[in-house]
Short mmCIF file of C-alpha atoms in Angstrom, two decimals:
data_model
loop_
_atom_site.label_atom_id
_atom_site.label_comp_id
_atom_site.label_asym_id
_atom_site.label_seq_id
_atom_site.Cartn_x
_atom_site.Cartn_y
_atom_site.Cartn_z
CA UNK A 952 -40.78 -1.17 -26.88
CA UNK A 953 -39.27 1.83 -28.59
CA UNK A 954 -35.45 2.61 -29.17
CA UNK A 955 -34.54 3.78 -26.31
CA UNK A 956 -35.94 1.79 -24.11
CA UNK A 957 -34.26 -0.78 -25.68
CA UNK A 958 -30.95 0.44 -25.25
CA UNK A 959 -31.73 1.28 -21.87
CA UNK A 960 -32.89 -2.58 -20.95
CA UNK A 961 -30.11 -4.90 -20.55
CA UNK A 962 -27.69 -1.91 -20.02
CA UNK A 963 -25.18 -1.59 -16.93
CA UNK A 964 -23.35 1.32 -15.96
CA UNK A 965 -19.71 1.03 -15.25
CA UNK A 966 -18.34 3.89 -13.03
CA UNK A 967 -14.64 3.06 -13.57
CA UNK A 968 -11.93 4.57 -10.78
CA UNK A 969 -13.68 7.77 -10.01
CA UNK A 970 -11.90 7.28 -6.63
CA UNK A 971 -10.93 10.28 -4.66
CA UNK A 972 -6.60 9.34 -5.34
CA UNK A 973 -7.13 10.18 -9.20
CA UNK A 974 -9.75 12.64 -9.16
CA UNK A 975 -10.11 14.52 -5.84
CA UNK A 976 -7.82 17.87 -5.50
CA UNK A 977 -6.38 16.21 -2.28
CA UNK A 978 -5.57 12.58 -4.36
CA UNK A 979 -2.30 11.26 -4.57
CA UNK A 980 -2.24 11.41 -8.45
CA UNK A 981 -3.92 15.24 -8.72
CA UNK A 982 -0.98 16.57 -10.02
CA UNK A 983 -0.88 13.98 -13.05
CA UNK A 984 -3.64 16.42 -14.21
CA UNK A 985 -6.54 14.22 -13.75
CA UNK A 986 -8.66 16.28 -11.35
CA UNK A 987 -8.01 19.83 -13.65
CA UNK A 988 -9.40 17.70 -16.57
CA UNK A 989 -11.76 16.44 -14.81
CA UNK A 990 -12.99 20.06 -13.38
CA UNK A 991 -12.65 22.17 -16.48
CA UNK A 992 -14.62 19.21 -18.57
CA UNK A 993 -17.29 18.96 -15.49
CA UNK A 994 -17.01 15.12 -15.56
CA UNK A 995 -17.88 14.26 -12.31
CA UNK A 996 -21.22 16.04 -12.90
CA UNK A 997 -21.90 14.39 -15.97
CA UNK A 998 -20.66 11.17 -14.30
CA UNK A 999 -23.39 11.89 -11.42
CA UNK A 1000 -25.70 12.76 -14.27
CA UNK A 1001 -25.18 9.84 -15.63
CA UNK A 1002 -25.55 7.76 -12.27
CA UNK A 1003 -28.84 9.59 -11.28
CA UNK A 1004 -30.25 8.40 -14.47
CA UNK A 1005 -29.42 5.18 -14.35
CA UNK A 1006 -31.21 4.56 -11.10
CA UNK A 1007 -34.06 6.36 -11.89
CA UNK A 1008 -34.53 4.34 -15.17
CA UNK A 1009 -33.73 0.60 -13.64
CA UNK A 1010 -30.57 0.09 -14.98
CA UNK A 1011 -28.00 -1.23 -12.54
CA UNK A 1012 -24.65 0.82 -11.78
CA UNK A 1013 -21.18 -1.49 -10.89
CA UNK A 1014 -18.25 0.54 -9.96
CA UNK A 1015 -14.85 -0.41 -10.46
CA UNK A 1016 -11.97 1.02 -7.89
CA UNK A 1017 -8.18 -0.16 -8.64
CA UNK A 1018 -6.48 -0.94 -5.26
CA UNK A 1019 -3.48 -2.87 -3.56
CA UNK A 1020 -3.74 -4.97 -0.05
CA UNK A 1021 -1.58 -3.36 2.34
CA UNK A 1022 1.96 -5.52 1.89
CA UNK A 1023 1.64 -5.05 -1.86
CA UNK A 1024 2.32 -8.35 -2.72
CA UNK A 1025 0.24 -8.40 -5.59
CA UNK A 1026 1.79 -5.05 -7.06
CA UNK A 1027 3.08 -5.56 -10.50
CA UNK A 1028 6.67 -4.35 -10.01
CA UNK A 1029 8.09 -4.86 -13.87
CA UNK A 1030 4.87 -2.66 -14.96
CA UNK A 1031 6.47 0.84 -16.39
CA UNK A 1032 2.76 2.36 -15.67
CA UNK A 1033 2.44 1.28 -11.82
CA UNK A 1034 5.60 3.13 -11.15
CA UNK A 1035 5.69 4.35 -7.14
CA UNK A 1036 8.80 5.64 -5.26
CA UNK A 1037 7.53 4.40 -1.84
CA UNK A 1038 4.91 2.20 -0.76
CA UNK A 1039 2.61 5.67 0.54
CA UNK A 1040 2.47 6.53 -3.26
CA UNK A 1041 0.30 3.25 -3.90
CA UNK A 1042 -3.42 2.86 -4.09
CA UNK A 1043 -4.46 0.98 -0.74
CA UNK A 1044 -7.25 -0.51 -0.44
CA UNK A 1045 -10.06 0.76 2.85
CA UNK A 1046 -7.89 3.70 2.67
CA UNK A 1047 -9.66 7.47 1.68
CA UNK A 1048 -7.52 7.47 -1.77
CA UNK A 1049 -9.61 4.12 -2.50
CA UNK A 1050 -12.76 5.46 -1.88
CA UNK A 1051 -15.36 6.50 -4.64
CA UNK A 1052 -15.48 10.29 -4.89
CA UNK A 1053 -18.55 11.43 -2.87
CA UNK A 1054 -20.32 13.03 -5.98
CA UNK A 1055 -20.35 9.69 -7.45
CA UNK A 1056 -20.67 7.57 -4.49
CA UNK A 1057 -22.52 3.98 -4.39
CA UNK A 1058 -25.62 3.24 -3.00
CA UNK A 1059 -25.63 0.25 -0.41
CA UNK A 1060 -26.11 -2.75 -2.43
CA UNK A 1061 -24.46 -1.52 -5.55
CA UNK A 1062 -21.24 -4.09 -6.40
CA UNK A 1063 -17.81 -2.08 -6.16
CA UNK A 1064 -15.62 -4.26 -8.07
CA UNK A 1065 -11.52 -4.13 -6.60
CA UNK A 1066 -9.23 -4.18 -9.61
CA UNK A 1067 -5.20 -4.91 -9.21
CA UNK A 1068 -4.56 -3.93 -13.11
CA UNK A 1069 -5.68 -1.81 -15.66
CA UNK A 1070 -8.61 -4.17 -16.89
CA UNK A 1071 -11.60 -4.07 -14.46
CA UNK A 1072 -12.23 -7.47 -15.88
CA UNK A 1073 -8.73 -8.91 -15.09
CA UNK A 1074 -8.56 -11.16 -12.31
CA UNK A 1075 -12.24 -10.01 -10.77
CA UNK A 1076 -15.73 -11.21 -11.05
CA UNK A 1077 -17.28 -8.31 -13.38
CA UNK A 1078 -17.86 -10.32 -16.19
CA UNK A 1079 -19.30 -13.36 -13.75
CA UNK A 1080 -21.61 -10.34 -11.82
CA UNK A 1081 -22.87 -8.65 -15.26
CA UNK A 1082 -24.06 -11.73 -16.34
CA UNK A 1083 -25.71 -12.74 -13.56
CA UNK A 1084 -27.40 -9.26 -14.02
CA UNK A 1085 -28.13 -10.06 -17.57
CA UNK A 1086 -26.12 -7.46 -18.87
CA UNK A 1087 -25.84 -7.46 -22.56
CA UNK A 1088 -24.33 -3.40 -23.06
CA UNK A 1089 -22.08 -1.67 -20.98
CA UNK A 1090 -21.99 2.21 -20.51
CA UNK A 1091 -18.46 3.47 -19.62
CA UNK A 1092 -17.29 6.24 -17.23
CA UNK A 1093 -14.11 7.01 -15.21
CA UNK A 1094 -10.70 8.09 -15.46
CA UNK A 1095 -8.63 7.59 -17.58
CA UNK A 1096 -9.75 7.31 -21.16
CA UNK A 1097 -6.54 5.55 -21.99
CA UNK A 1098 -6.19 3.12 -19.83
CA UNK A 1099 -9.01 1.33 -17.76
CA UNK A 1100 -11.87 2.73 -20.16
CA UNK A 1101 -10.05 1.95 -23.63
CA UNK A 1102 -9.03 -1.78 -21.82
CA UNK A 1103 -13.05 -1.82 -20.54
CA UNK A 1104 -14.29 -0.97 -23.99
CA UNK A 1105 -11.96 -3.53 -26.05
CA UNK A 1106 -12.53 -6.60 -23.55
CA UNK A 1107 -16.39 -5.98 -22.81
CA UNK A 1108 -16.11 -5.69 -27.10
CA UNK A 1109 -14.62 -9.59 -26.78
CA UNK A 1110 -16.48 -11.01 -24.71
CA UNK A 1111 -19.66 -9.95 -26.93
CA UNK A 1112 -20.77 -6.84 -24.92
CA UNK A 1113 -22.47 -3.65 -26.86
CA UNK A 1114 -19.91 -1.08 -25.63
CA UNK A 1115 -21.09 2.11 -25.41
CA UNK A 1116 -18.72 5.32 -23.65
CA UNK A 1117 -20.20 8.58 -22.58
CA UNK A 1118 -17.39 10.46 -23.85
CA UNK A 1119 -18.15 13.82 -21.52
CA UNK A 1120 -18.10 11.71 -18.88
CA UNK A 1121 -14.70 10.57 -19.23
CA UNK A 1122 -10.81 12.10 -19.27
CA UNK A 1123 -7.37 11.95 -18.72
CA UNK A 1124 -4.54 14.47 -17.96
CA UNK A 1125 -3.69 15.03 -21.64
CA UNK A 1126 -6.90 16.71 -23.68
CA UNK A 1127 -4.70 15.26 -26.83
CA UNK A 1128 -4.45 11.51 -25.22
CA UNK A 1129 -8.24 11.77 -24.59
CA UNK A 1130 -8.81 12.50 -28.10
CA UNK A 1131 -6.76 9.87 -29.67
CA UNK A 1132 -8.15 7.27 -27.15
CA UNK A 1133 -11.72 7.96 -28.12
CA UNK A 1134 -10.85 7.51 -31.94
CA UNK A 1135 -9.14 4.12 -30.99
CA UNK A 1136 -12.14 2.88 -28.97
CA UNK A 1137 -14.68 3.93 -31.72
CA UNK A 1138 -13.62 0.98 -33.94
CA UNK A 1139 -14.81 -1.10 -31.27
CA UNK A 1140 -17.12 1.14 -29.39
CA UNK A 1141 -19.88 3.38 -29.79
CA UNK A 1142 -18.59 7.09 -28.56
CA UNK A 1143 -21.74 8.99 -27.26
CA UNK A 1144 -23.00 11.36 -24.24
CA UNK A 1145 -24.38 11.01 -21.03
CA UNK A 1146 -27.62 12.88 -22.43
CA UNK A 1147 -27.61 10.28 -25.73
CA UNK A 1148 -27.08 7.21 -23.77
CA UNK A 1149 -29.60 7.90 -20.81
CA UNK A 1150 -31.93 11.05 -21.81
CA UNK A 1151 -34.29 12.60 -18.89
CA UNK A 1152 -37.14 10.36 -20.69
CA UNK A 1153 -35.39 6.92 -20.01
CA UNK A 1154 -35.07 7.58 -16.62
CA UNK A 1155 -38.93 8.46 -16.00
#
């Protein structure tokens, strides 16, 4: 077995809220700057990229959407981050703003995994489901770089996953954020690409 196909086997990719609210022209957070970083970096193509290759090579995609029941009794009022002046500026689950943007869109059959906090392991089964996949490295995606893919990256690192993020497949509004929030996952992490982590030749 050579080097890459050893990185490739026992790999997962996480897709992690590439939902059309944070990264769709139309979403409800578009003007946070999300979908212009997200178009001038091309990171839903890479992020497709990445998905295409995935498939084609065996190794399983999860995707991770956050979202709120309607009622939002399990929204975290005393959070300073999940700020909201009315209920219509929440994320709400089997709404459109929920949904995975249609360039990255799951299969049926692949596991979308419903988040209420920044973690995608907090309070949901992805740990439980990776396992039971027998997922040893997880490949990182999604918006935004310094929240739910620097929290991915430091709890997959704890709970003894190889962490690797496909840095040109993620962002955030602020180009300087992203930066700084790829430097703090690299002491954990291994920053790479989309082409580095799952080349045309692993997926043949």
């Amino acid at each position: 077995m050579s080097e890459e196909d050893a990185v490739v086997t026992g790999s997962a990719l996480l897709v992690l809220d590439l939902m059309n609210d944070l990264v769709h022209p139309d979403g409800k957070k578009a003007g946070e700057g999300y979908h212009r970083a997200i178009a001038e970096r091309g990171v839903l193509d890479r992020a497709a990229t990445a998905v295409e290759r995935a498939r084609a090579a065996g190794v399983p995609v999860v995707y991770v959407v956050i979202g709120f029941e309607p009622g939002y009794a399990d929204w975290p009022v005393a959070s300073p981050l999940f700020r909201a002046r009315t209920d219509d500026d929440k994320p709400t689950l089997g709404t459109w703003g929920t949904t995975v943007h249609d360039r990255v869109a799951p299969l049926p059959g692949e596991p979308v995994v419903v988040k209420r906090r920044v973690s995608p392991f907090h309070g949901t089964h992805l740990d439980l489901l990776l396992r039971g996949l027998g997922v040893d490295t997880v490949l990182l995606t999604g918006v935004a770089t310094e929240l739910v893919v620097l929290s991915a990256a430091r709890e997959a690192h704890d709970r003894d996953y190889r962490v690797r993020v496909l840095a040109d497949a993620t962002a955030t509004g602020d180009p300087d954020v992203h930066e700084w929030a790829l430097r703090i996952i690299a002491r954990t992490a291994e920053v790479t690409t989309v082409d580095d982590a799952l080349s045309p030749a692993a997926a043949r």
